[in-house]
PDB file of C-alpha atoms in Angstrom:
ATOM      1  CA  MET A 108      -1.837 -13.001  20.191  1.00  0.00           C
ATOM      2  CA  LYS A 109       1.137 -10.763  19.442  1.00  0.00           C
ATOM      3  CA  PHE A 110       0.597  -7.028  19.384  1.00  0.00           C
ATOM      4  CA  VAL A 111       2.478  -3.736  19.079  1.00  0.00           C
ATOM      5  CA  LEU A 112       1.162  -0.492  20.534  1.00  0.00           C
ATOM      6  CA  GLY A 113       3.311   2.537  21.234  1.00  0.00           C
ATOM      7  CA  ARG A 114       1.505   3.826  24.307  1.00  0.00           C
ATOM      8  CA  ASP A 115       2.144   1.877  27.487  1.00  0.00           C
ATOM      9  CA  ASP A 116      -1.333   2.576  28.892  1.00  0.00           C
ATOM     10  CA  LEU A 117      -3.064   1.287  25.768  1.00  0.00           C
ATOM     11  CA  ALA A 118      -0.754  -1.720  25.661  1.00  0.00           C
ATOM     12  CA  ALA A 119      -1.437  -2.639  29.300  1.00  0.00           C
ATOM     13  CA  ALA A 120      -5.195  -2.328  28.835  1.00  0.00           C
ATOM     14  CA  THR A 121      -5.077  -4.381  25.644  1.00  0.00           C
ATOM     15  CA  GLU A 122      -2.997  -7.138  27.193  1.00  0.00           C
ATOM     16  CA  SER A 123      -5.338  -7.433  30.184  1.00  0.00           C
ATOM     17  CA  ALA A 124      -8.436  -7.446  27.957  1.00  0.00           C
ATOM     18  CA  ILE A 125      -7.111 -10.149  25.631  1.00  0.00           C
ATOM     19  CA  ARG A 126      -6.102 -12.385  28.521  1.00  0.00           C
ATOM     20  CA  GLY A 127      -9.518 -11.820  30.063  1.00  0.00           C
ATOM     21  CA  THR A 128     -11.031 -13.721  27.136  1.00  0.00           C
ATOM     22  CA  GLY A 129      -8.773 -16.708  27.821  1.00  0.00           C
ATOM     23  CA  THR A 130      -6.425 -15.886  24.927  1.00  0.00           C
ATOM     24  CA  GLU A 131      -2.662 -15.699  25.316  1.00  0.00           C
ATOM     25  CA  SER A 132      -1.208 -12.247  24.781  1.00  0.00           C
ATOM     26  CA  GLU A 133       2.299 -10.935  24.147  1.00  0.00           C
ATOM     27  CA  ARG A 134       3.318  -7.335  23.677  1.00  0.00           C
ATOM     28  CA  ILE A 135       6.219  -6.873  21.265  1.00  0.00           C
ATOM     29  CA  ASP A 136       8.111  -3.688  22.106  1.00  0.00           C
ATOM     30  CA  VAL A 137       9.063  -1.829  18.911  1.00  0.00           C
ATOM     31  CA  ARG A 138      10.261   1.767  19.024  1.00  0.00           C
ATOM     32  CA  PRO A 139       9.552   3.860  17.122  1.00  0.00           C
ATOM     33  CA  VAL A 140       6.292   2.061  16.658  1.00  0.00           C
ATOM     34  CA  ASN A 141       6.113   2.638  12.897  1.00  0.00           C
ATOM     35  CA  LYS A 142       9.041   0.222  12.498  1.00  0.00           C
ATOM     36  CA  ALA A 143       6.559  -2.600  13.173  1.00  0.00           C
ATOM     37  CA  SER A 144       4.424  -1.728  10.150  1.00  0.00           C
ATOM     38  CA  ARG A 145       6.342  -3.679   7.542  1.00  0.00           C
ATOM     39  CA  GLY A 146       6.301  -6.864   9.622  1.00  0.00           C
ATOM     40  CA  MET A 147       2.560  -6.525  10.151  1.00  0.00           C
ATOM     41  CA  VAL A 148       1.638  -5.789   6.542  1.00  0.00           C
ATOM     42  CA  GLY A 149       4.233  -7.769   4.633  1.00  0.00           C
ATOM     43  CA  GLU A 150       4.904 -10.736   6.856  1.00  0.00           C
ATOM     44  CA  GLY A 151       1.774 -11.154   8.966  1.00  0.00           C
ATOM     45  CA  ALA A 152       4.065 -11.250  12.004  1.00  0.00           C
ATOM     46  CA  LEU A 153       1.580  -9.540  14.333  1.00  0.00           C
ATOM     47  CA  ASP A 154      -2.089  -9.903  15.231  1.00  0.00           C
ATOM     48  CA  ILE A 155      -2.744  -6.325  16.338  1.00  0.00           C
ATOM     49  CA  CYS A 156      -0.489  -3.415  15.422  1.00  0.00           C
ATOM     50  CA  GLU A 157      -0.505   0.350  15.588  1.00  0.00           C
ATOM     51  CA  LEU A 158      -0.238   1.550  11.986  1.00  0.00           C
ATOM     52  CA  PRO A 159       0.000   4.906  10.247  1.00  0.00           C
ATOM     53  CA  VAL A 160      -3.396   5.426   8.652  1.00  0.00           C
ATOM     54  CA  VAL A 161      -1.921   5.689   5.146  1.00  0.00           C
ATOM     55  CA  THR A 162      -0.048   2.407   5.643  1.00  0.00           C
ATOM     56  CA  LEU A 163      -3.335   0.722   6.508  1.00  0.00           C
ATOM     57  CA  LEU A 164      -5.022   2.250   3.452  1.00  0.00           C
ATOM     58  CA  GLN A 165      -2.175   1.080   1.222  1.00  0.00           C
ATOM     59  CA  ALA A 166      -2.355  -2.408   2.708  1.00  0.00           C
ATOM     60  CA  VAL A 167      -6.051  -2.626   1.869  1.00  0.00           C
ATOM     61  CA  ALA A 168      -5.545  -1.205  -1.621  1.00  0.00           C
ATOM     62  CA  HIS A 169      -2.838  -3.805  -2.285  1.00  0.00           C
ATOM     63  CA  GLU A 170      -5.067  -6.627  -1.018  1.00  0.00           C
ATOM     64  CA  ARG A 171      -3.097  -7.401   2.135  1.00  0.00           C
ATOM     65  CA  PRO A 172      -5.061  -9.235   4.892  1.00  0.00           C
ATOM     66  CA  VAL A 173      -5.093  -6.248   7.256  1.00  0.00           C
ATOM     67  CA  LEU A 174      -8.247  -4.777   8.766  1.00  0.00           C
ATOM     68  CA  LEU A 175      -9.109  -1.513  10.502  1.00  0.00           C
ATOM     69  CA  LEU A 176      -9.896  -1.629  14.203  1.00  0.00           C
ATOM     70  CA  PRO A 177     -11.294   1.891  14.606  1.00  0.00           C
ATOM     71  CA  VAL A 178      -9.086   3.278  17.362  1.00  0.00           C
ATOM     72  CA  THR A 179      -6.860   6.336  17.026  1.00  0.00           C
ATOM     73  CA  THR A 180      -3.618   5.771  18.896  1.00  0.00           C
ATOM     74  CA  LEU A 181      -1.953   8.975  17.676  1.00  0.00           C
ATOM     75  CA  GLY A 182      -3.795  12.093  16.616  1.00  0.00           C
ATOM     76  CA  ARG A 183      -2.228  15.508  16.213  1.00  0.00           C
ATOM     77  CA  PHE A 184      -2.372  18.642  14.151  1.00  0.00           C
ATOM     78  CA  GLN A 185      -0.004  18.501  11.162  1.00  0.00           C
ATOM     79  CA  HIS A 186       0.319  22.001   9.694  1.00  0.00           C
ATOM     80  CA  GLN A 187       3.349  22.751  11.875  1.00  0.00           C
ATOM     81  CA  THR A 188       5.375  19.874  10.431  1.00  0.00           C
ATOM     82  CA  LEU A 189       6.243  21.784   7.242  1.00  0.00           C
ATOM     83  CA  VAL A 190       9.352  23.661   8.321  1.00  0.00           C
ATOM     84  CA  THR A 191      11.968  25.932   6.817  1.00  0.00           C
ATOM     85  CA  LEU A 192      14.942  28.094   7.700  1.00  0.00           C
ATOM     86  CA  GLY A 193      15.138  31.836   7.345  1.00  0.00           C
ATOM     87  CA  GLU A 194      12.318  33.880   5.872  1.00  0.00           C
ATOM     88  CA  ARG A 195      10.682  31.421   3.462  1.00  0.00           C
ATOM     89  CA  THR A 196       6.984  30.671   3.902  1.00  0.00           C
ATOM     90  CA  VAL A 197       4.418  28.351   2.372  1.00  0.00           C
ATOM     91  CA  ALA A 198       4.031  30.903  -0.432  1.00  0.00           C
ATOM     92  CA  ASP A 199       7.515  29.914  -1.620  1.00  0.00           C
ATOM     93  CA  VAL A 200       6.946  26.149  -1.822  1.00  0.00           C
ATOM     94  CA  ALA A 201       6.211  26.038  -5.561  1.00  0.00           C
ATOM     95  CA  GLY A 202       9.538  25.591  -7.342  1.00  0.00           C
ATOM     96  CA  ALA A 203      11.368  24.852  -4.105  1.00  0.00           C
ATOM     97  CA  THR A 204      13.033  21.660  -2.864  1.00  0.00           C
ATOM     98  CA  VAL A 205      11.077  19.826  -0.159  1.00  0.00           C
ATOM     99  CA  GLY A 206      12.363  16.766   1.681  1.00  0.00           C
ATOM    100  CA  ILE A 207      10.252  14.058   3.256  1.00  0.00           C
ATOM    101  CA  ARG A 208      11.207  10.684   4.719  1.00  0.00           C
ATOM    102  CA  SER A 209       8.829   8.636   2.554  1.00  0.00           C
ATOM    103  CA  TRP A 210       6.299   9.602  -0.098  1.00  0.00           C
ATOM    104  CA  SER A 211       3.669   7.478   1.640  1.00  0.00           C
ATOM    105  CA  GLN A 212       4.447   8.840   5.130  1.00  0.00           C
ATOM    106  CA  THR A 213       1.117   9.807   6.679  1.00  0.00           C
ATOM    107  CA  THR A 214       2.296  13.229   7.858  1.00  0.00           C
ATOM    108  CA  GLY A 215       3.455  14.039   4.345  1.00  0.00           C
ATOM    109  CA  VAL A 216       0.135  12.986   2.822  1.00  0.00           C
ATOM    110  CA  TRP A 217      -1.685  15.370   5.165  1.00  0.00           C
ATOM    111  CA  VAL A 218       0.739  18.241   4.509  1.00  0.00           C
ATOM    112  CA  ARG A 219       0.537  17.863   0.723  1.00  0.00           C
ATOM    113  CA  GLY A 220      -3.245  17.793   1.026  1.00  0.00           C
ATOM    114  CA  PHE A 221      -3.152  21.099   2.904  1.00  0.00           C
ATOM    115  CA  LEU A 222      -0.832  22.568   0.291  1.00  0.00           C
ATOM    116  CA  THR A 223      -3.198  21.788  -2.580  1.00  0.00           C
ATOM    117  CA  GLU A 224      -6.468  22.437  -0.757  1.00  0.00           C
ATOM    118  CA  GLN A 225      -5.623  25.554   1.238  1.00  0.00           C
ATOM    119  CA  TYR A 226      -2.745  27.130  -0.679  1.00  0.00           C
ATOM    120  CA  GLY A 227      -3.345  26.112  -4.290  1.00  0.00           C
ATOM    121  CA  VAL A 228       0.062  24.451  -4.711  1.00  0.00           C
ATOM    122  CA  ASP A 229       0.567  22.264  -7.778  1.00  0.00           C
ATOM    123  CA  LEU A 230       2.438  19.326  -6.280  1.00  0.00           C
ATOM    124  CA  ARG A 231       4.197  18.657  -9.588  1.00  0.00           C
ATOM    125  CA  ALA A 232       5.701  22.152  -9.455  1.00  0.00           C
ATOM    126  CA  VAL A 233       7.629  21.187  -6.312  1.00  0.00           C
ATOM    127  CA  ASP A 234      11.009  19.431  -6.269  1.00  0.00           C
ATOM    128  CA  TRP A 235      10.171  16.586  -3.885  1.00  0.00           C
ATOM    129  CA  VAL A 236      13.022  14.546  -2.411  1.00  0.00           C
ATOM    130  CA  VAL A 237      12.260  11.271  -0.594  1.00  0.00           C
ATOM    131  CA  TYR A 238      14.648   9.199   1.488  1.00  0.00           C
ATOM    132  CA  GLU A 239      13.033   5.819   2.213  1.00  0.00           C
ATOM    133  CA  ASP A 240      10.569   3.300   0.845  1.00  0.00           C
ATOM    134  CA  GLY A 241       7.160   3.039   2.417  1.00  0.00           C
ATOM    135  CA  HIS A 242       5.879   0.158   4.530  1.00  0.00           C
ATOM    136  CA  VAL A 243       3.935  -1.711   1.827  1.00  0.00           C
ATOM    137  CA  ASP A 244       5.678  -3.725  -0.864  1.00  0.00           C
ATOM    138  CA  GLY A 245       4.217  -3.213  -4.304  1.00  0.00           C
ATOM    139  CA  HIS A 246       3.924   0.548  -4.027  1.00  0.00           C
ATOM    140  CA  SER A 247       5.957   2.611  -6.466  1.00  0.00           C
ATOM    141  CA  ASP A 248       6.610   6.303  -5.922  1.00  0.00           C
ATOM    142  CA  PRO A 249       5.417   8.691  -8.653  1.00  0.00           C
ATOM    143  CA  SER A 250       7.854   9.336 -11.505  1.00  0.00           C
ATOM    144  CA  TRP A 251       7.813  13.066 -10.792  1.00  0.00           C
ATOM    145  CA  ILE A 252       9.600  12.850  -7.430  1.00  0.00           C
ATOM    146  CA  ARG A 253      13.271  12.041  -6.877  1.00  0.00           C
ATOM    147  CA  ARG A 254      15.179   9.856  -4.441  1.00  0.00           C
ATOM    148  CA  ALA A 255      17.912  11.175  -2.181  1.00  0.00           C
ATOM    149  CA  PRO A 256      21.341   9.514  -2.372  1.00  0.00           C
ATOM    150  CA  ALA A 257      21.801   6.387  -0.287  1.00  0.00           C
ATOM    151  CA  GLY A 258      22.679   7.202   3.299  1.00  0.00           C
ATOM    152  CA  ALA A 259      21.257  10.729   3.220  1.00  0.00           C
ATOM    153  CA  ARG A 260      18.848  11.847   5.957  1.00  0.00           C
ATOM    154  CA  VAL A 261      16.179  14.537   5.899  1.00  0.00           C
ATOM    155  CA  PRO A 262      17.210  16.455   9.054  1.00  0.00           C
ATOM    156  CA  ALA A 263      20.867  16.694   8.027  1.00  0.00           C
ATOM    157  CA  ASP A 264      20.103  17.764   4.457  1.00  0.00           C
ATOM    158  CA  PHE A 265      17.630  20.317   5.760  1.00  0.00           C
ATOM    159  CA  LEU A 266      19.960  21.881   8.322  1.00  0.00           C
ATOM    160  CA  ASP A 267      22.841  21.905   5.830  1.00  0.00           C
ATOM    161  CA  GLY A 268      20.765  23.863   3.311  1.00  0.00           C
ATOM    162  CA  ARG A 269      20.320  21.167   0.680  1.00  0.00           C
ATOM    163  CA  LEU A 270      16.546  21.417   1.153  1.00  0.00           C
ATOM    164  CA  ASP A 271      14.434  24.575   1.156  1.00  0.00           C
ATOM    165  CA  PHE A 272      11.692  22.929   3.215  1.00  0.00           C
ATOM    166  CA  ALA A 273      11.199  19.649   5.038  1.00  0.00           C
ATOM    167  CA  VAL A 274       8.291  17.718   6.496  1.00  0.00           C
ATOM    168  CA  LEU A 275       9.455  16.768   9.984  1.00  0.00           C
ATOM    169  CA  GLY A 276       7.326  15.446  12.812  1.00  0.00           C
ATOM    170  CA  ASN A 277       9.066  13.462  15.533  1.00  0.00           C
ATOM    171  CA  GLU A 278      12.372  13.879  13.674  1.00  0.00           C
ATOM    172  CA  LEU A 279      12.438  17.673  14.158  1.00  0.00           C
ATOM    173  CA  PRO A 280      15.943  18.709  15.288  1.00  0.00           C
ATOM    174  CA  ALA A 281      16.513  21.180  18.102  1.00  0.00           C
ATOM    175  CA  ASP A 282      17.731  24.240  16.226  1.00  0.00           C
ATOM    176  CA  ASP A 283      16.684  27.850  16.787  1.00  0.00           C
ATOM    177  CA  ARG A 284      16.804  28.565  13.057  1.00  0.00           C
ATOM    178  CA  ILE A 285      13.846  26.293  12.316  1.00  0.00           C
ATOM    179  CA  ARG A 286      10.444  27.877  11.882  1.00  0.00           C
ATOM    180  CA  THR A 287       7.086  26.688  10.609  1.00  0.00           C
ATOM    181  CA  ALA A 288       6.512  27.478   6.941  1.00  0.00           C
ATOM    182  CA  ILE A 289       2.803  28.098   7.486  1.00  0.00           C
ATOM    183  CA  PRO A 290       2.373  31.323   9.473  1.00  0.00           C
ATOM    184  CA  ASP A 291       0.374  30.824  12.684  1.00  0.00           C
ATOM    185  CA  ALA A 292       0.398  27.077  12.004  1.00  0.00           C
ATOM    186  CA  ALA A 293      -1.307  26.129  15.284  1.00  0.00           C
ATOM    187  CA  GLN A 294      -4.217  28.492  14.678  1.00  0.00           C
ATOM    188  CA  VAL A 295      -4.516  27.436  11.033  1.00  0.00           C
ATOM    189  CA  ALA A 296      -4.543  23.778  12.048  1.00  0.00           C
ATOM    190  CA  ALA A 297      -7.204  24.326  14.697  1.00  0.00           C
ATOM    191  CA  ALA A 298      -9.370  26.260  12.232  1.00  0.00           C
ATOM    192  CA  TRP A 299      -8.967  23.558   9.560  1.00  0.00           C
ATOM    193  CA  SER A 300     -10.005  20.849  12.016  1.00  0.00           C
ATOM    194  CA  LYS A 301     -12.936  22.867  13.331  1.00  0.00           C
ATOM    195  CA  ASP A 302     -14.150  23.434   9.781  1.00  0.00           C
ATOM    196  CA  LYS A 303     -13.730  19.768   8.819  1.00  0.00           C
ATOM    197  CA  GLY A 304     -15.078  18.429  12.099  1.00  0.00           C
ATOM    198  CA  PHE A 305     -12.091  16.175  12.714  1.00  0.00           C
ATOM    199  CA  ALA A 306      -8.336  16.181  13.291  1.00  0.00           C
ATOM    200  CA  PRO A 307      -5.812  14.762  10.798  1.00  0.00           C
ATOM    201  CA  VAL A 308      -5.467  11.331  12.403  1.00  0.00           C
ATOM    202  CA  ASN A 309      -1.982   9.857  12.228  1.00  0.00           C
ATOM    203  CA  HIS A 310      -1.969   6.318  13.705  1.00  0.00           C
ATOM    204  CA  VAL A 311      -4.809   3.806  14.006  1.00  0.00           C
ATOM    205  CA  VAL A 312      -4.969   0.110  14.908  1.00  0.00           C
ATOM    206  CA  GLY A 313      -4.671  -2.658  12.355  1.00  0.00           C
ATOM    207  CA  VAL A 314      -5.726  -6.273  12.893  1.00  0.00           C
ATOM    208  CA  SER A 315      -4.702  -9.280  10.847  1.00  0.00           C
ATOM    209  CA  GLU A 316      -7.600 -10.980   9.108  1.00  0.00           C
ATOM    210  CA  LYS A 317      -6.511 -14.294  10.599  1.00  0.00           C
ATOM    211  CA  ALA A 318      -6.632 -12.912  14.146  1.00  0.00           C
ATOM    212  CA  ALA A 319     -10.016 -11.324  13.519  1.00  0.00           C
ATOM    213  CA  ARG A 320     -11.507 -14.618  12.359  1.00  0.00           C
ATOM    214  CA  THR A 321      -9.811 -16.744  15.014  1.00  0.00           C
ATOM    215  CA  HIS A 322      -9.967 -14.458  18.046  1.00  0.00           C
ATOM    216  CA  SER A 323     -12.933 -12.157  17.446  1.00  0.00           C
ATOM    217  CA  ALA A 324     -13.828 -11.900  21.149  1.00  0.00           C
ATOM    218  CA  ALA A 325     -10.265 -10.978  22.075  1.00  0.00           C
ATOM    219  CA  VAL A 326     -10.026  -8.333  19.343  1.00  0.00           C
ATOM    220  CA  CYS A 327     -13.328  -6.785  20.396  1.00  0.00           C
ATOM    221  CA  ALA A 328     -12.215  -6.836  24.039  1.00  0.00           C
ATOM    222  CA  ALA A 329      -9.028  -5.024  23.040  1.00  0.00           C
ATOM    223  CA  TYR A 330     -11.129  -2.411  21.236  1.00  0.00           C
ATOM    224  CA  ASP A 331     -13.267  -1.888  24.337  1.00  0.00           C
ATOM    225  CA  ALA A 332     -10.201  -1.544  26.549  1.00  0.00           C
ATOM    226  CA  MET A 333      -8.513   1.030  24.327  1.00  0.00           C
ATOM    227  CA  ARG A 334     -11.751   2.962  23.934  1.00  0.00           C
ATOM    228  CA  GLU A 335     -12.100   3.174  27.721  1.00  0.00           C
ATOM    229  CA  VAL A 336      -8.558   4.501  28.172  1.00  0.00           C
ATOM    230  CA  LEU A 337      -8.959   7.135  25.480  1.00  0.00           C
ATOM    231  CA  ALA A 338     -12.424   8.188  26.658  1.00  0.00           C
ATOM    232  CA  ALA A 339     -10.960   9.068  30.062  1.00  0.00           C
ATOM    233  CA  GLU A 340      -8.549  11.605  28.559  1.00  0.00           C
ATOM    234  CA  PRO A 341      -9.491  15.284  28.815  1.00  0.00           C
ATOM    235  CA  GLN A 342     -10.521  16.925  25.552  1.00  0.00           C
ATOM    236  CA  ASP A 343      -8.712  20.156  24.773  1.00  0.00           C
ATOM    237  CA  GLY A 344      -9.309  21.830  21.442  1.00  0.00           C
ATOM    238  CA  PRO A 345     -11.903  22.081  18.691  1.00  0.00           C
ATOM    239  CA  VAL A 346     -12.027  18.339  17.913  1.00  0.00           C
ATOM    240  CA  ASP A 347     -11.183  14.970  19.446  1.00  0.00           C
ATOM    241  CA  LEU A 348      -7.555  14.047  18.703  1.00  0.00           C
ATOM    242  CA  HIS A 349      -8.179  10.369  19.504  1.00  0.00           C
ATOM    243  CA  PRO A 350     -11.516   9.411  17.930  1.00  0.00           C
ATOM    244  CA  VAL A 351     -12.719   5.843  18.438  1.00  0.00           C
ATOM    245  CA  GLY A 352     -15.387   3.983  16.492  1.00  0.00           C
ATOM    246  CA  PHE A 353     -16.238   3.709  12.822  1.00  0.00           C
ATOM    247  CA  GLU A 354     -18.375   6.824  12.632  1.00  0.00           C
ATOM    248  CA  ALA A 355     -15.844   8.905  14.539  1.00  0.00           C
ATOM    249  CA  LEU A 356     -13.111   7.829  12.116  1.00  0.00           C
ATOM    250  CA  ARG A 357     -15.127   8.127   8.920  1.00  0.00           C
ATOM    251  CA  GLY A 358     -14.213  11.766   8.313  1.00  0.00           C
ATOM    252  CA  PRO A 359     -10.457  11.701   8.888  1.00  0.00           C
ATOM    253  CA  VAL A 360      -9.823   8.315   7.259  1.00  0.00           C
ATOM    254  CA  SER A 361     -11.915   9.245   4.211  1.00  0.00           C
ATOM    255  CA  GLN A 362     -10.011  12.517   3.877  1.00  0.00           C
ATOM    256  CA  ALA A 363      -6.655  10.770   4.197  1.00  0.00           C
ATOM    257  CA  ALA A 364      -7.739   8.269   1.531  1.00  0.00           C
ATOM    258  CA  ALA A 365      -8.798  11.071  -0.825  1.00  0.00           C
ATOM    259  CA  TYR A 366      -5.524  12.941  -0.398  1.00  0.00           C
ATOM    260  CA  ALA A 367      -3.512   9.724  -0.816  1.00  0.00           C
ATOM    261  CA  LEU A 368      -5.301   8.848  -4.056  1.00  0.00           C
ATOM    262  CA  GLU A 369      -4.730  12.344  -5.472  1.00  0.00           C
ATOM    263  CA  GLN A 370      -1.016  12.056  -4.661  1.00  0.00           C
ATOM    264  CA  ASP A 371      -0.476   8.636  -6.293  1.00  0.00           C
ATOM    265  CA  VAL A 372       0.014   6.999  -2.909  1.00  0.00           C
ATOM    266  CA  LEU A 373      -2.869   4.565  -3.482  1.00  0.00           C
ATOM    267  CA  PRO A 374      -3.307   2.438  -6.620  1.00  0.00           C
ATOM    268  CA  ARG A 375      -7.096   2.606  -6.325  1.00  0.00           C
ATOM    269  CA  PRO A 376      -9.768   4.354  -4.266  1.00  0.00           C
ATOM    270  CA  VAL A 377     -10.391   2.922  -0.799  1.00  0.00           C
ATOM    271  CA  ASP A 378     -13.895   3.733   0.409  1.00  0.00           C
ATOM    272  CA  PHE A 379     -14.484   3.862   4.146  1.00  0.00           C
ATOM    273  CA  ASP A 380     -17.467   1.546   3.893  1.00  0.00           C
ATOM    274  CA  GLU A 381     -15.144  -1.051   2.375  1.00  0.00           C
ATOM    275  CA  LEU A 382     -13.021  -0.876   5.521  1.00  0.00           C
ATOM    276  CA  VAL A 383     -16.089  -1.257   7.727  1.00  0.00           C
ATOM    277  CA  ALA A 384     -17.434  -4.189   5.748  1.00  0.00           C
ATOM    278  CA  ARG A 385     -14.101  -6.054   5.736  1.00  0.00           C
ATOM    279  CA  SER A 386     -13.611  -5.668   9.485  1.00  0.00           C
ATOM    280  CA  CYS A 387     -17.154  -6.604  10.428  1.00  0.00           C
ATOM    281  CA  GLU A 388     -17.275  -9.638   8.141  1.00  0.00           C
ATOM    282  CA  ALA A 389     -14.034 -11.055   9.519  1.00  0.00           C
ATOM    283  CA  LEU A 390     -14.960 -10.364  13.148  1.00  0.00           C
ATOM    284  CA  GLY A 391     -18.531 -11.549  12.694  1.00  0.00           C
ATOM    285  CA  VAL A 392     -20.012  -8.448  14.311  1.00  0.00           C
ATOM    286  CA  PRO A 393     -22.292  -5.615  13.176  1.00  0.00           C
ATOM    287  CA  ALA A 394     -20.804  -2.189  12.649  1.00  0.00           C
ATOM    288  CA  SER A 395     -22.585  -0.933  15.753  1.00  0.00           C
ATOM    289  CA  ARG A 396     -20.340  -3.181  17.863  1.00  0.00           C
ATOM    290  CA  LEU A 397     -17.394  -1.000  16.855  1.00  0.00           C
ATOM    291  CA  GLY A 398     -19.001   2.412  16.971  1.00  0.00           C
ATOM    292  CA  GLY A 399     -20.622   2.254  13.557  1.00  0.00           C
TER     293      GLY A 399
END
């Protein structure tokens, strides 16, 4: 079985667990890990792969043979990723130019959800600029956003003043002029998560349907191994940043799916119980086996 996981500790545990079932295992090293998404979804090149949660939801909505293994490999607060220069704040987003790498980027889906839900922003009143396609072929960006010129990059356009705001996570440049657009973003994010009962999950684990049907024991062993690693981590904050199990992921994945549908990221609704049913049927296990 070929797999991609960004964290070395999760990868080592997964490799050992798979081999413990008598199944061959090979870790494919892809950095940044999201670069593996297209090969997993579009080409079936991997058996297990860390995926942005919105990529997984799009894959399901577009009938790709990808299943949810309910493990959070990357969880973080997201309010701080909307950044600006100077004195602008979130109150100035309407009518402004906002850059984001991809319309279907998971961080962007969360941020736009916050903008509509918490700040009453009409997303169509914003001049959105996107720079790349998403990970799932067949998705078309909404007609009311525009594409940056070929070769342009979000950080450069942002720092050079061609964007009023940008959504930047790992790509955030080191520049003292940058500030979060949402005042007290860390406190706002913690309060949002405490109120919701979950954090805005970023990356989860996807499994190919073929691997699930052929190597169910190995996939379940990998789940157990990752769950054990994550359970040993200290919890600091109002909610678990790395929830594991179907019930633990129901809240954040359902919220991400609702935001994505509202933003024309998904072509149809994706209900969480659909994800559970697809995974369990292919693996031949009850939901309780995977924290359901």
